[in-house]
Coordinates of C-alpha atoms in Angstrom, one line a residue:
X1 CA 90.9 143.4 191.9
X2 CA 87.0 144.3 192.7
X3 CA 84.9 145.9 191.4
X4 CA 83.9 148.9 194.5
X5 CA 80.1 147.5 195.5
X6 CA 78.9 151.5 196.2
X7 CA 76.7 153.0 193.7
X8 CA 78.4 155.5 191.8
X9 CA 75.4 157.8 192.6
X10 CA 74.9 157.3 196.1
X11 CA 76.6 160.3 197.9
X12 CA 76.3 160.5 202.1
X13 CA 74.6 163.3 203.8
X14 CA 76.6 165.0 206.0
X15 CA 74.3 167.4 208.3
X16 CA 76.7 169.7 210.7
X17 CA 75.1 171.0 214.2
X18 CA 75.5 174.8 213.3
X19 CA 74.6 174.5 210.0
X20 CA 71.4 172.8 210.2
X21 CA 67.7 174.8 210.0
X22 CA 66.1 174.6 213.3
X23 CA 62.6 175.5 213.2
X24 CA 60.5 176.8 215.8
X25 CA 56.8 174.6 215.7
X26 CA 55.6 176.1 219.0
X27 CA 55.6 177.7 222.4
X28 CA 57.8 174.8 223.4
X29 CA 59.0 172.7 220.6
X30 CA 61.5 173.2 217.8
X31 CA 62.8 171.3 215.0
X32 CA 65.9 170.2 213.5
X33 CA 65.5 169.2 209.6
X34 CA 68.6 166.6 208.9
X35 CA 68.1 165.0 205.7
X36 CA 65.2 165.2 203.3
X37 CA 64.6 162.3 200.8
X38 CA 65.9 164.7 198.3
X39 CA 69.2 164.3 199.7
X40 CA 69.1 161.2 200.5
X41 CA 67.9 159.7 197.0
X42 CA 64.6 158.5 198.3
X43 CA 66.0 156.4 201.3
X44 CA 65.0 158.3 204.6
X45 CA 63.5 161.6 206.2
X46 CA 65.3 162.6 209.4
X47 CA 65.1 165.3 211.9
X48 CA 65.6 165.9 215.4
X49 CA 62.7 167.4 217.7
X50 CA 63.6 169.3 221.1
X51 CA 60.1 169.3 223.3
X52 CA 60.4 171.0 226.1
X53 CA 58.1 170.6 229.3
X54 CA 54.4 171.1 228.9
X55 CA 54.9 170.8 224.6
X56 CA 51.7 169.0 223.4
X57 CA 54.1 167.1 220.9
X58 CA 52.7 165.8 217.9
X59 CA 48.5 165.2 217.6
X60 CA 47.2 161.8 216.9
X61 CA 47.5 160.9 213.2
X62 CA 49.1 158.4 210.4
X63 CA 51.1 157.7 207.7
X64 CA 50.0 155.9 204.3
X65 CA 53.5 155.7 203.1
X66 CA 56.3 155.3 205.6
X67 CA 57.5 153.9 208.6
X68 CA 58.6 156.3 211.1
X69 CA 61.4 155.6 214.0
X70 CA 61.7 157.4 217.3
X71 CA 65.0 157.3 219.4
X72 CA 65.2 159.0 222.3
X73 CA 68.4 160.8 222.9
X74 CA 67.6 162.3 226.3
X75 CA 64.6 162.9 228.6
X76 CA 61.3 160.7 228.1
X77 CA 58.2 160.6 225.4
X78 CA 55.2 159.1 225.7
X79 CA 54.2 157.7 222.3
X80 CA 50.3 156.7 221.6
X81 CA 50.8 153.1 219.6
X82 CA 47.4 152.3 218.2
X83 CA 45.7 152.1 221.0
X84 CA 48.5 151.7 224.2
X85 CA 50.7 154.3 224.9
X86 CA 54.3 153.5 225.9
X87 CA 56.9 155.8 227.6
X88 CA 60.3 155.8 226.3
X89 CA 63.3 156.7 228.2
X90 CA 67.0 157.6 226.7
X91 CA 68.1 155.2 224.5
X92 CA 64.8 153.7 223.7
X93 CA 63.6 153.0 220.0
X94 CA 60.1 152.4 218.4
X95 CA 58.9 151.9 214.5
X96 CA 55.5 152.6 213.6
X97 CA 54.2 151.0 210.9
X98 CA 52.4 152.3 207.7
X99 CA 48.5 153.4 209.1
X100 CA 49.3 153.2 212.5
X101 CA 47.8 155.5 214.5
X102 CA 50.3 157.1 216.8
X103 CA 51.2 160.9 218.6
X104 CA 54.1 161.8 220.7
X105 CA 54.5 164.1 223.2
X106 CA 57.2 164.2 226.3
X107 CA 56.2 162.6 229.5
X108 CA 54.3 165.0 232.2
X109 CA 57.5 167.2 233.6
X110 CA 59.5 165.6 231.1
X111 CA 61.7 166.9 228.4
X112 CA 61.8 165.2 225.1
X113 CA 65.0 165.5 222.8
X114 CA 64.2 162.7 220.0
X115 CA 65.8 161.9 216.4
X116 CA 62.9 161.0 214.0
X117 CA 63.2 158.9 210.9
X118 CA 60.8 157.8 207.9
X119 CA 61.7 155.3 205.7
X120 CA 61.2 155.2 202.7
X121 CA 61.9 159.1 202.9
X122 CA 59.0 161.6 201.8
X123 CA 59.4 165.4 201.1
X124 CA 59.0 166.5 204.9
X125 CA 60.9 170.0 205.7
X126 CA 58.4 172.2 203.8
X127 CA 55.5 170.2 206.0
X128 CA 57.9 171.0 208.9
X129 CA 58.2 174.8 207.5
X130 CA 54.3 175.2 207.1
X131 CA 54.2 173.9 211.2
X132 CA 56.3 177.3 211.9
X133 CA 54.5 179.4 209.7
X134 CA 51.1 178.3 211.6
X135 CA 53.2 179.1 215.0
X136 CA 54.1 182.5 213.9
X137 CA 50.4 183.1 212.4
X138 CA 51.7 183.1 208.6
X139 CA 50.0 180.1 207.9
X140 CA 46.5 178.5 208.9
X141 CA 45.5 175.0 210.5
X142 CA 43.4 174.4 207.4
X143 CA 46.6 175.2 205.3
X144 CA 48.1 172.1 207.6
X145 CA 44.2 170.2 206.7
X146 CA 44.9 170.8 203.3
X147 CA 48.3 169.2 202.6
X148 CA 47.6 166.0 204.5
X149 CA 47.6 164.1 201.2
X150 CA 51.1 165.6 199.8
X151 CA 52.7 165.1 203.4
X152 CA 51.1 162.0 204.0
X153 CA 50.0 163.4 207.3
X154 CA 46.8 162.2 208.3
X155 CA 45.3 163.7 211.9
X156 CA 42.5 162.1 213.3
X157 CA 41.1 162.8 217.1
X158 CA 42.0 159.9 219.6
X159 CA 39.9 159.8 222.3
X160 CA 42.8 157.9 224.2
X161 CA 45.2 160.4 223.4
X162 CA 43.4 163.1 224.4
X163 CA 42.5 161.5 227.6
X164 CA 46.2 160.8 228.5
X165 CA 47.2 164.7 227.6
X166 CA 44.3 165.8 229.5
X167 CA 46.0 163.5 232.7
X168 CA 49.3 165.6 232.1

């Protein structure tokens, strides 16, 4: 008989739909928290973002640490890659690499519904909690400035992206 190859410590993450903390980062955008590396031992981040029409999405910035994965489960997102931006229909899957610039944001008249991944997985739900705090006016955008480091969260302005939002 064999030995069983999963590790004794490993336990799945089971996240269900009514049970999960949505979180409400603007006029038009809310977010899902999934799995936190906490729960997941380390392995992955994941959460699911809803952007409705006219949601400015996500501004340009980076990550020092992890990759992060967009699939889009319905509607279409225009993603700033470095310096191209792609749209993304249903179905459609990108990875951004460690220090690439990117933003998101759903296409002009468009509705975004997106799972989001990082891997390896960082603390993100409090980050994701301060974002609704700064919504609601609890919180400040130099509270966001000033936990870029533990978030690994690192804006930057993107003429580019700016440009393309300004198009919308």
């Amino acid at each position: 008989m064999s030995e069983n190859p999963v590790n004794a410590s490993a336990r799945p993450v089971l996240v269900r739909a009514d049970s999960a903390e949505t979180l409400q980062d603007g006029a038009a955008s809310l977010i899902t928290l999934l799995a936190d590396s906490d729960r997941t031992q380390g392995a992955l981040t994941a959460n699911r973002a809803t952007l409705r029409k006219g949601s400015p999405g996500a501004p340009a910035h980076f990550h020092t640490r992890a990759t992060e994965m967009f699939f889009v489960l319905g509607g279409s997102l225009r993603v700033l890659l470095g310096d191209r931006i792609v749209t993304l229909g249903a179905g459609d899957f990108v990875t951004v690499p460690p220090r690439l610039p990117h933003a998101f944001a759903p296409a002009p008249g468009e509705e975004a519904d997106v799972l989001v991944a990082f891997t390896p997985g960082m603390d993100r739900f409090d980050y994701y909690r301060l974002l609704e705090r700064v919504y609601r006016g609890e919180a400040t955008v130099e509270d966001i400035k000033a936990s870029s480091e533990r978030y690994d969260n690192h804006y930057f302005a993107s003429p580019l992206w700016q440009a393309e939002l300004a198009d919308a």
